mmCIF file of C-alpha atoms in Angstrom:
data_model
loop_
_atom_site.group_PDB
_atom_site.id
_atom_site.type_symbol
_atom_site.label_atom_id
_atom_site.label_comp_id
_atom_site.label_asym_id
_atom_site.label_seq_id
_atom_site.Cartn_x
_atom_site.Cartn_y
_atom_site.Cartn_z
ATOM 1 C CA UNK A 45 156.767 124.618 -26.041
ATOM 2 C CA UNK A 46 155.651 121.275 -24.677
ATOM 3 C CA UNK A 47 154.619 122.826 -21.640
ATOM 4 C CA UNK A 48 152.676 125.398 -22.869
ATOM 5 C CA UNK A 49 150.358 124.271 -25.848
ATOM 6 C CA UNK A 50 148.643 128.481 -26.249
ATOM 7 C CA UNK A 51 149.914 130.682 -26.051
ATOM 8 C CA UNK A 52 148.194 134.274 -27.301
ATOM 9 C CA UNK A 53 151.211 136.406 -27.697
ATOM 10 C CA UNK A 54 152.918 133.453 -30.047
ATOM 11 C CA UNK A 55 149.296 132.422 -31.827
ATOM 12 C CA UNK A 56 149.013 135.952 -32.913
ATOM 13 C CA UNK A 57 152.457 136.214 -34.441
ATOM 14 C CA UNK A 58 151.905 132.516 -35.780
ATOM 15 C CA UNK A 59 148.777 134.312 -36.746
ATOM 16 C CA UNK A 60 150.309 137.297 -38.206
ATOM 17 C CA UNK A 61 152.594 136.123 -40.070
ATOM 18 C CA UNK A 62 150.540 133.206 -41.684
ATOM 19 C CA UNK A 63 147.943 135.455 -42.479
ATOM 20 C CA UNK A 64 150.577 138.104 -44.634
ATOM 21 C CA UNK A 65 151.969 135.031 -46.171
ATOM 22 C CA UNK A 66 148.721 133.959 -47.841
ATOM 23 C CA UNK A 67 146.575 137.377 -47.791
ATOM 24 C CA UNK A 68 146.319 137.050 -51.473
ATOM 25 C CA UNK A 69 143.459 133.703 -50.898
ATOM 26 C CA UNK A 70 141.414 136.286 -48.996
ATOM 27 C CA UNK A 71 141.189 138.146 -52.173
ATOM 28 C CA UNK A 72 140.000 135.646 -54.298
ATOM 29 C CA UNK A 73 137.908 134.334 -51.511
ATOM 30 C CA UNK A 74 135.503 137.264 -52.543
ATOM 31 C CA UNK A 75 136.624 137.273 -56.447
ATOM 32 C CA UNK A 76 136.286 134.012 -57.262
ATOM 33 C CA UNK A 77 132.657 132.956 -55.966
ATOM 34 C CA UNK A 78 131.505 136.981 -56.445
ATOM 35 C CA UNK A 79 132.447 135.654 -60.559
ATOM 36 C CA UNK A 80 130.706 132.415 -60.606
ATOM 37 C CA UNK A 81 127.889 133.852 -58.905
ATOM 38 C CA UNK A 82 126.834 136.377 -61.174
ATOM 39 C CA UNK A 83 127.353 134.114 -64.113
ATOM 40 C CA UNK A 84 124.798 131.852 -62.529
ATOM 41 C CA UNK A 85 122.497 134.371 -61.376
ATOM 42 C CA UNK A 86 122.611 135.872 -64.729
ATOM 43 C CA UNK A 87 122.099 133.192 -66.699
ATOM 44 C CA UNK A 88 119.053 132.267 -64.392
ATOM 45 C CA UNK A 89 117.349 135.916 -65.030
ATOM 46 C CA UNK A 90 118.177 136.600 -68.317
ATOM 47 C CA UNK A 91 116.483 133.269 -69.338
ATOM 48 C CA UNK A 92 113.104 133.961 -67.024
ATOM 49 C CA UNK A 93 113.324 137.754 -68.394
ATOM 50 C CA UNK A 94 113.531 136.780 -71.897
ATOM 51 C CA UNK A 95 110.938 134.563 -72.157
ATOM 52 C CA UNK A 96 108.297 136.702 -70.622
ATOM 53 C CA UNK A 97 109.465 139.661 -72.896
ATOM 54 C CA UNK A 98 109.120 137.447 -76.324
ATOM 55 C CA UNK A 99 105.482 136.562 -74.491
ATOM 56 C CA UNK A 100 104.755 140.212 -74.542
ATOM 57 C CA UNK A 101 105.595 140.984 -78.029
ATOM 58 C CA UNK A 102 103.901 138.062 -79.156
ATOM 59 C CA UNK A 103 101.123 139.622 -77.599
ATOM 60 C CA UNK A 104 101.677 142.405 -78.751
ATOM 61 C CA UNK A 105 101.526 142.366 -82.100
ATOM 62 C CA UNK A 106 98.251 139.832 -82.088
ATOM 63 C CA UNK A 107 99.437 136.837 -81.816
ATOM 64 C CA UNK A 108 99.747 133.620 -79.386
ATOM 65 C CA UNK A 109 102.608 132.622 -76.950
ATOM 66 C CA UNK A 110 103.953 129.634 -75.682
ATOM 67 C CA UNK A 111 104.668 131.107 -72.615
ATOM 68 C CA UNK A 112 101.517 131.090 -70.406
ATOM 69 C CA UNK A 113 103.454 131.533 -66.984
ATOM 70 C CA UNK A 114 104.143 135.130 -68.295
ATOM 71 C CA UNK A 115 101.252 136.455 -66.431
ATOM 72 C CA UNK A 116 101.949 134.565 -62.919
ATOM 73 C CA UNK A 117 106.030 136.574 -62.861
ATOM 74 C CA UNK A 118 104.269 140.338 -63.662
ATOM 75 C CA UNK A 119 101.856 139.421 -60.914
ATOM 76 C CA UNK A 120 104.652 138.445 -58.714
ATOM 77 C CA UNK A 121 106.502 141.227 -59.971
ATOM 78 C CA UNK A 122 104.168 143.527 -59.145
ATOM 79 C CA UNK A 123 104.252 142.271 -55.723
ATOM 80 C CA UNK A 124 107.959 143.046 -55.600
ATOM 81 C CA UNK A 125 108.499 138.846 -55.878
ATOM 82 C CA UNK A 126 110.905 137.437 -57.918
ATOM 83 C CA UNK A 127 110.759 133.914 -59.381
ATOM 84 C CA UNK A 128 114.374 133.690 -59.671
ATOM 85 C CA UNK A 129 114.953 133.682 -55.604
ATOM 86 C CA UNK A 130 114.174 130.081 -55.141
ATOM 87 C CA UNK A 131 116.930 129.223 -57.947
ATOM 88 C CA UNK A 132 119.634 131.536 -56.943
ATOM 89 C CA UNK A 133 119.206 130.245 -53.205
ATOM 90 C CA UNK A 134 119.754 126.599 -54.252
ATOM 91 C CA UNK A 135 122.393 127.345 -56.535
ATOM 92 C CA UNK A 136 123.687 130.124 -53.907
ATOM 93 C CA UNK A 137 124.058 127.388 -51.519
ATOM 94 C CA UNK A 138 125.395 125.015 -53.527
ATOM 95 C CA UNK A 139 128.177 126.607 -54.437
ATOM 96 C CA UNK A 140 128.968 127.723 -50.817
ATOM 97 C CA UNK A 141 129.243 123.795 -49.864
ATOM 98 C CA UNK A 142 131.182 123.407 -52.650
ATOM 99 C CA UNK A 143 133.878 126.175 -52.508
ATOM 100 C CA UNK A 144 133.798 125.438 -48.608
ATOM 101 C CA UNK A 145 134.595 122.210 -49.214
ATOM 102 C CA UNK A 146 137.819 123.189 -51.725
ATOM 103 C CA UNK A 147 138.701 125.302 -49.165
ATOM 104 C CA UNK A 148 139.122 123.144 -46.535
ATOM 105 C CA UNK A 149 141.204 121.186 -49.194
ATOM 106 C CA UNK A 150 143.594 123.329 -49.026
ATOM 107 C CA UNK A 151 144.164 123.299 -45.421
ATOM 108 C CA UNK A 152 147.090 121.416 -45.584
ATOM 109 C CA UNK A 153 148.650 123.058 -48.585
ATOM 110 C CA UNK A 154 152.331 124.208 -47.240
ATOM 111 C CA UNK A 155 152.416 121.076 -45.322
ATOM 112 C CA UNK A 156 152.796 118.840 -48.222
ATOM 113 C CA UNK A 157 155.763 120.718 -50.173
ATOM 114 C CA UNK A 158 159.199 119.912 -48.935
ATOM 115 C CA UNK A 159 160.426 123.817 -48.698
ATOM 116 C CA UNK A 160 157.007 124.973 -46.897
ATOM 117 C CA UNK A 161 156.965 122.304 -44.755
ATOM 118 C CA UNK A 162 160.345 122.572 -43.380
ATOM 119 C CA UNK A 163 159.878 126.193 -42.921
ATOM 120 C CA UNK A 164 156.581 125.582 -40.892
ATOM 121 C CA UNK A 165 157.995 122.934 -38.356
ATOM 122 C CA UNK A 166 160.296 125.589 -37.943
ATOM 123 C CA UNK A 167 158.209 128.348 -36.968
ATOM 124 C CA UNK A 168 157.681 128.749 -32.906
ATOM 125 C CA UNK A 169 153.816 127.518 -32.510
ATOM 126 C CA UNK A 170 152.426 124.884 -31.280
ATOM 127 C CA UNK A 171 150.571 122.049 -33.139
ATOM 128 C CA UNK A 172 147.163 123.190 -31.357
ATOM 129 C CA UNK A 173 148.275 127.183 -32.878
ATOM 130 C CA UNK A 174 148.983 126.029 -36.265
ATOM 131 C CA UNK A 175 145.873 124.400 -35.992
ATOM 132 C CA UNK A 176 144.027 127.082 -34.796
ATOM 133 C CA UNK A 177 145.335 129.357 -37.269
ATOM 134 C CA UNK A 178 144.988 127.404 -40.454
ATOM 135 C CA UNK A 179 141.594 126.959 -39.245
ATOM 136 C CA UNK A 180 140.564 130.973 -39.197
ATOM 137 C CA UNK A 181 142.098 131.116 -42.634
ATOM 138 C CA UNK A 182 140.343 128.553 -44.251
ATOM 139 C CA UNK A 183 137.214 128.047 -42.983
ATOM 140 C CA UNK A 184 136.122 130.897 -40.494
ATOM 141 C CA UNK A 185 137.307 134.166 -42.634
ATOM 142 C CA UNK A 186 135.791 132.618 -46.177
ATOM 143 C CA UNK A 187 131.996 132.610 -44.455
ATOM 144 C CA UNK A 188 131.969 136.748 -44.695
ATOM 145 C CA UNK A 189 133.415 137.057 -47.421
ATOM 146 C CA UNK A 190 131.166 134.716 -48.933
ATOM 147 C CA UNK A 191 128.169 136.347 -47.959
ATOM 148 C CA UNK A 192 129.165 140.125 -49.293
ATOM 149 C CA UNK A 193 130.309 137.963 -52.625
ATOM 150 C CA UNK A 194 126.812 136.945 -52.754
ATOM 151 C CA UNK A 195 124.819 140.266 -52.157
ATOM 152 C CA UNK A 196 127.152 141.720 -54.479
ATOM 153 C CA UNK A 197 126.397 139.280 -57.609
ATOM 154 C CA UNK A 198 122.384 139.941 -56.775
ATOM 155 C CA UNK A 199 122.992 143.865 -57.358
ATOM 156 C CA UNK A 200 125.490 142.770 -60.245
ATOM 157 C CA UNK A 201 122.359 140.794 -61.404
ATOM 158 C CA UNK A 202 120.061 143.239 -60.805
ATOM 159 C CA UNK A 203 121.932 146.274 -62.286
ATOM 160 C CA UNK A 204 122.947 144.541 -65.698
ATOM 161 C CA UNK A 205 118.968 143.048 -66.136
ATOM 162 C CA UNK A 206 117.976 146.832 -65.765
ATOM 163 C CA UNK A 207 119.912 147.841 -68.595
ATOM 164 C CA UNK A 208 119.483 145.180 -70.809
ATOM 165 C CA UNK A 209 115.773 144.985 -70.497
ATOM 166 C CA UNK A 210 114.598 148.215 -69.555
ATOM 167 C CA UNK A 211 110.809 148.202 -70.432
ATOM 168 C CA UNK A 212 110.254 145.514 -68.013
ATOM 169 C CA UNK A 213 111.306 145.443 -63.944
ATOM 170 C CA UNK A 214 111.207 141.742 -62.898
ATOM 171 C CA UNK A 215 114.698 141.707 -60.743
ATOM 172 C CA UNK A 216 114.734 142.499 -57.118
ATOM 173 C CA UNK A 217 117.214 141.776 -54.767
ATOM 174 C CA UNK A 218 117.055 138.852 -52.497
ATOM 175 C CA UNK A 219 115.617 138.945 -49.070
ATOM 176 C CA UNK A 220 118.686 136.999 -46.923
ATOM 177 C CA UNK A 221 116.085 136.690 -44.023
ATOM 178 C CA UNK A 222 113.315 134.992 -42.963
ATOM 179 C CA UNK A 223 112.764 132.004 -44.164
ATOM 180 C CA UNK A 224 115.930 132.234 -46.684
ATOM 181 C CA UNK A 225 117.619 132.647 -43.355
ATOM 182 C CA UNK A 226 117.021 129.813 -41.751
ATOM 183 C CA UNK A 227 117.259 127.869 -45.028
ATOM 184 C CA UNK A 228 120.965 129.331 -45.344
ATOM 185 C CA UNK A 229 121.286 128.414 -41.469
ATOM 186 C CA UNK A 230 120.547 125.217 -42.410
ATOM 187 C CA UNK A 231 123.151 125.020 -44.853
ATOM 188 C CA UNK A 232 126.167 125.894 -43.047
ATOM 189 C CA UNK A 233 125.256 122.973 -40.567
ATOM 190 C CA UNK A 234 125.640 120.591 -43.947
ATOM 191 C CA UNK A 235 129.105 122.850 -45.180
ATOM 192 C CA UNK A 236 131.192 122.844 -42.318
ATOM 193 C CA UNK A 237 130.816 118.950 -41.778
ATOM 194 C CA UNK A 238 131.482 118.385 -45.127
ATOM 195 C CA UNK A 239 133.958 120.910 -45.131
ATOM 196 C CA UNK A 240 135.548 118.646 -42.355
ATOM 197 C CA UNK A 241 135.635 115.591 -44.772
ATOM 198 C CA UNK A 242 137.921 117.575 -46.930
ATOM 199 C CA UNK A 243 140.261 118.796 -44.263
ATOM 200 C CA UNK A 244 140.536 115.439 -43.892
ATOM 201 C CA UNK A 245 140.565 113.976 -46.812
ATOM 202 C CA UNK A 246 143.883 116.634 -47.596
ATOM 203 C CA UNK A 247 146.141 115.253 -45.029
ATOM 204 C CA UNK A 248 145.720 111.706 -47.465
ATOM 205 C CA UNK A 249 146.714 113.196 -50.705
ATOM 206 C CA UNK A 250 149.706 115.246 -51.730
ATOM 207 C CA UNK A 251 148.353 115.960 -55.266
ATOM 208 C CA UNK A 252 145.017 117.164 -56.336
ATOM 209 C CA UNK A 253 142.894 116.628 -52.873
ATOM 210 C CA UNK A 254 140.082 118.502 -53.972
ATOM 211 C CA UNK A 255 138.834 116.091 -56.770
ATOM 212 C CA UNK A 256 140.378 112.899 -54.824
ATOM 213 C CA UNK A 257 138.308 113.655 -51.673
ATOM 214 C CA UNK A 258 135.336 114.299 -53.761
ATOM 215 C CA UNK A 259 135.334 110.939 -55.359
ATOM 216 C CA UNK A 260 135.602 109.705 -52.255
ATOM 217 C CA UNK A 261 132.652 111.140 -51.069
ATOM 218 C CA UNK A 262 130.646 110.280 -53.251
ATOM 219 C CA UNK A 263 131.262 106.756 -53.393
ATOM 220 C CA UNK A 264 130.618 106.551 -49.744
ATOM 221 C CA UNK A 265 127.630 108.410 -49.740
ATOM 222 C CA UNK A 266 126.385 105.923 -52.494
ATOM 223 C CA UNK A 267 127.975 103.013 -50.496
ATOM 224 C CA UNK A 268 125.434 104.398 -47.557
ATOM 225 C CA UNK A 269 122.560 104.962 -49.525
ATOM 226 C CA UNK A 270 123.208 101.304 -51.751
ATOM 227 C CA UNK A 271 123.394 99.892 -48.035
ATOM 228 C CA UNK A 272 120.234 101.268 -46.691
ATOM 229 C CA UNK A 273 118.169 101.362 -50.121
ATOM 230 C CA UNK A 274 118.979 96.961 -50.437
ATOM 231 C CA UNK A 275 118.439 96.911 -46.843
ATOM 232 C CA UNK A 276 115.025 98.516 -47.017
ATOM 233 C CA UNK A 277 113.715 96.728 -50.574
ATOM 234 C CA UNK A 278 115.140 92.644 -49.533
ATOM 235 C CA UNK A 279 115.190 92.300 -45.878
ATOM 236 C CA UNK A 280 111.834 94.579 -44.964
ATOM 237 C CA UNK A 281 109.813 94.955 -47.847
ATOM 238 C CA UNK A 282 107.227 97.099 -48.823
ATOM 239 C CA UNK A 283 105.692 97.698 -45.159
ATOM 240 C CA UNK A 284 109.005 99.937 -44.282
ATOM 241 C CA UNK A 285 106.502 103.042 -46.457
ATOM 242 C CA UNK A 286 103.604 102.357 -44.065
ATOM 243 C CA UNK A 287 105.928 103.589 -41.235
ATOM 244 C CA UNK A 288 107.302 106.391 -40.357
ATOM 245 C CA UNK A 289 109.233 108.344 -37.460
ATOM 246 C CA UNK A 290 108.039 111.809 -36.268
ATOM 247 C CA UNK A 291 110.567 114.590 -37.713
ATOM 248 C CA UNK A 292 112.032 116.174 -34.349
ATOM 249 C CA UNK A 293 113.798 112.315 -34.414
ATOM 250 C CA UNK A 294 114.707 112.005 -37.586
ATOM 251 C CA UNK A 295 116.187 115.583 -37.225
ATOM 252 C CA UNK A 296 117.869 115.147 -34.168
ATOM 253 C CA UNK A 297 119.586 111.838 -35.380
ATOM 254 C CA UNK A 298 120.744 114.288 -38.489
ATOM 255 C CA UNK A 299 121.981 117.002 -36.246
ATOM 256 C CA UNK A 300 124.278 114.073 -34.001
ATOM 257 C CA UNK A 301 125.342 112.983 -37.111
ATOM 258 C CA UNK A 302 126.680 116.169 -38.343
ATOM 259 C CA UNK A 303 127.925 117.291 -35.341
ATOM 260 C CA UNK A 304 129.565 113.975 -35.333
ATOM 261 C CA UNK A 305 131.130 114.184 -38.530
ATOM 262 C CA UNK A 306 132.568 117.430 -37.823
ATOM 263 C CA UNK A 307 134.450 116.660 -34.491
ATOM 264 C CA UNK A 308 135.716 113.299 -36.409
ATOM 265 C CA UNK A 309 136.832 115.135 -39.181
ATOM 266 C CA UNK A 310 138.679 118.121 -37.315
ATOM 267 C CA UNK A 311 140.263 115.775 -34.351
ATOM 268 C CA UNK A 312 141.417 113.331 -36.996
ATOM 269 C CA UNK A 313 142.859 115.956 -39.086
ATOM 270 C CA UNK A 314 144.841 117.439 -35.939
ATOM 271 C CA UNK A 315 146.221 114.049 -34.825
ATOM 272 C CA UNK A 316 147.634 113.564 -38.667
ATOM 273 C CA UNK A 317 149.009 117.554 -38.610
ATOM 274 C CA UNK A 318 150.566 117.007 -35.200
ATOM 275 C CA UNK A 319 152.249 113.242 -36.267
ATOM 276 C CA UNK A 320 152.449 114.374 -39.806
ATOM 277 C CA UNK A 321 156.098 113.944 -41.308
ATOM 278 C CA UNK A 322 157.137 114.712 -44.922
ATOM 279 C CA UNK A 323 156.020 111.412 -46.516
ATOM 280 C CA UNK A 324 152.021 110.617 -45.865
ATOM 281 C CA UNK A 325 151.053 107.581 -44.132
ATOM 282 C CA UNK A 326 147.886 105.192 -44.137
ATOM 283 C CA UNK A 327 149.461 103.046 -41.781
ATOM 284 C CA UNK A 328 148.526 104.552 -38.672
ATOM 285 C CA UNK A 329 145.391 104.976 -36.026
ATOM 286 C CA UNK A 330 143.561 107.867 -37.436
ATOM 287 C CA UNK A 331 143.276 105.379 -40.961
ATOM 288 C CA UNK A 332 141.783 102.791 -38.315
ATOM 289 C CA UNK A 333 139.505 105.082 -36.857
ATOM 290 C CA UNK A 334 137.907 106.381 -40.128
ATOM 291 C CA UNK A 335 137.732 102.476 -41.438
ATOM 292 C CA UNK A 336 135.750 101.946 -38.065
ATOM 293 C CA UNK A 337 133.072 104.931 -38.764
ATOM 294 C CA UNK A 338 132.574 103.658 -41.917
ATOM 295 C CA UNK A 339 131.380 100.277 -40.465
ATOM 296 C CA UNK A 340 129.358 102.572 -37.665
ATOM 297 C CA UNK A 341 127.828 104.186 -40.891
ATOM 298 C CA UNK A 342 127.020 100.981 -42.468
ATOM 299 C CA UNK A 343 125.506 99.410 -39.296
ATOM 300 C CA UNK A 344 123.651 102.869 -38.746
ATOM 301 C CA UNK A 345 122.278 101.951 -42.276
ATOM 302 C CA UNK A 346 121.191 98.542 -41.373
ATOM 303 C CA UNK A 347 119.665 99.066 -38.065
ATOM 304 C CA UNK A 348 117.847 102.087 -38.229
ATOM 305 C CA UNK A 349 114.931 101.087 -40.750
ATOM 306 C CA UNK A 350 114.305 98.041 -38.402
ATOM 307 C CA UNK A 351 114.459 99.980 -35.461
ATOM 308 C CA UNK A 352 111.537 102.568 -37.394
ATOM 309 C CA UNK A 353 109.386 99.646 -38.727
ATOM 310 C CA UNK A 354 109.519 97.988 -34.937
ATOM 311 C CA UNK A 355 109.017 101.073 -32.629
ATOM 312 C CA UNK A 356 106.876 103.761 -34.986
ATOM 313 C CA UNK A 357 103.263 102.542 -35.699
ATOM 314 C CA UNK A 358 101.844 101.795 -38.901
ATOM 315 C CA UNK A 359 100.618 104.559 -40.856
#
């Protein structure tokens, strides 16, 4: 096995069989956000929908409303526009980082129970097939089923508002092009690095790596931010607002860092799968290495508002 790392005839039975042993996640891979996402989306439309039909009757019957937007959704309505896209997008995308992110939490889930982890050392693959494998499962097969979960809690949406208001016809489905596209496009560059953090972050904790790796997270994120924002207010002052960068650089320095973040995450979380044993470990390189990008990160933090105030002109 050490001399061959891939091989296709033993990564599809690795493949086949790993799949059949957890075929029931790919089920509620489409049942569990196709649920939360017609709750949301529901609660979003019935509250627009509501409002403008109590504006109506008020109307109606003589009197004043509250509600003076009423007019601007039946114009958009009448356009086939609906007011609720903008929401459900956010909220769409949102949850996709989100349940990406839990996902990828889970990447490591047989690994850290005695009985599945002896039974997967066991199993003829290689480290780089295991990999490869878990990989598919968790993050490449939840993306479609994702998407149909989503266009089938807009119908949902749009069915249920039809019957429960029928004398007005303000829901339409969602147009997942365009410029939703590349907003969506967009995205899945943030999910997948982020998703990375939590493959990660589940090779460090045995119990509850979701919530752990969260918290995590966010305290770096507000370590970063706390870093920069102090850095920006005490050591340049308020001429940093006077500057500014053109986008295609602050863009490209986002795009290296996700890009960044992803490799880091996934190579890291190989080396710990490949080394892993059945007790975790923070004594080891990969711990070193992700103490040393957090000082990159905090330098990045510190440098790049001087290097903006002393190379992009004022105004």
């Amino acid at each position: 096995m050490k001399q061959n790392l891939f091989t296709p005839a033993r990564f599809l039975h690795y493949l086949r069989k790993d799949w059949s042993e957890n075929r029931i996640q790919f089920l509620y891979d489409l049942v569990f956000p196709y649920s939360i996402l017609t709750l949301l989306f529901l609660a979003t439309d019935f509250g627009r929908t509501q409002s403008v039909v109590k504006a109506l009757r008020d109307v109606a019957q003589g009197g004043k409303t509250r509600n003076n937007s009423y007019l601007d959704v039946l114009e958009h309505a009448a356009q086939g526009i609906d007011d609720c896209w903008g929401t459900m997008g956010f909220m769409t995308l949102l949850c996709f980082m989100l349940y990406l992110a839990f996902r990828g939490s889970t990447f490591f889930l047989s690994s850290k129970h005695r009985r599945g982890y002896i039974s997967d050392l066991t199993l003829p693959a290689s480290a780089p097939e295991k990999a490869l494998a878990r990989w598919l499962r968790t993050a490449l097969v939840p993306l479609p089923l994702f998407m149909v979960s989503v266009v089938l809690a807009d119908y949902t949406r749009i069915g249920v508002m039809h019957l429960a208001y029928p004398e007005v016809s303000l829901s339409f489905p969602t147009p997942w092009n365009g410029v939703w596209e590349n907003f969506f496009l967009t995205g899945i560059t943030q999910a997948y690095p982020l998703q990375a953090l939590f493959i990660l972050g589940a090779t460090y904790w045995r119990k509850k790596p979701f919530p752990k790796t969260l918290s995590a997270v966010l305290l770096l994120a507000l370590l970063f931010y706390g870093t920069y924002y102090c850095n920006v207010t005490f050591l340049i002052g308020p001429e940093y607002g006077y500057h500014s960068a053109p986008p295609r650089w602050f863009h490209g320095w986002w795009k290296g860092i996700d890009l960044f973040v992803l490799l880091f995450g996934y190579v890291l979380a190989y080396l710990r799968m490949r080394r892993a044993s059945l007790r975790v470990s923070w004594k080891d390189g990969t711990t070193l290495a992700l103490l040393a990008a957090v000082l990159a990160g905090l330098c990045l933090c510190l440098w790049m508002p001087h290097h903006v105030v002393a190379h992009f002109g004022f105004g």
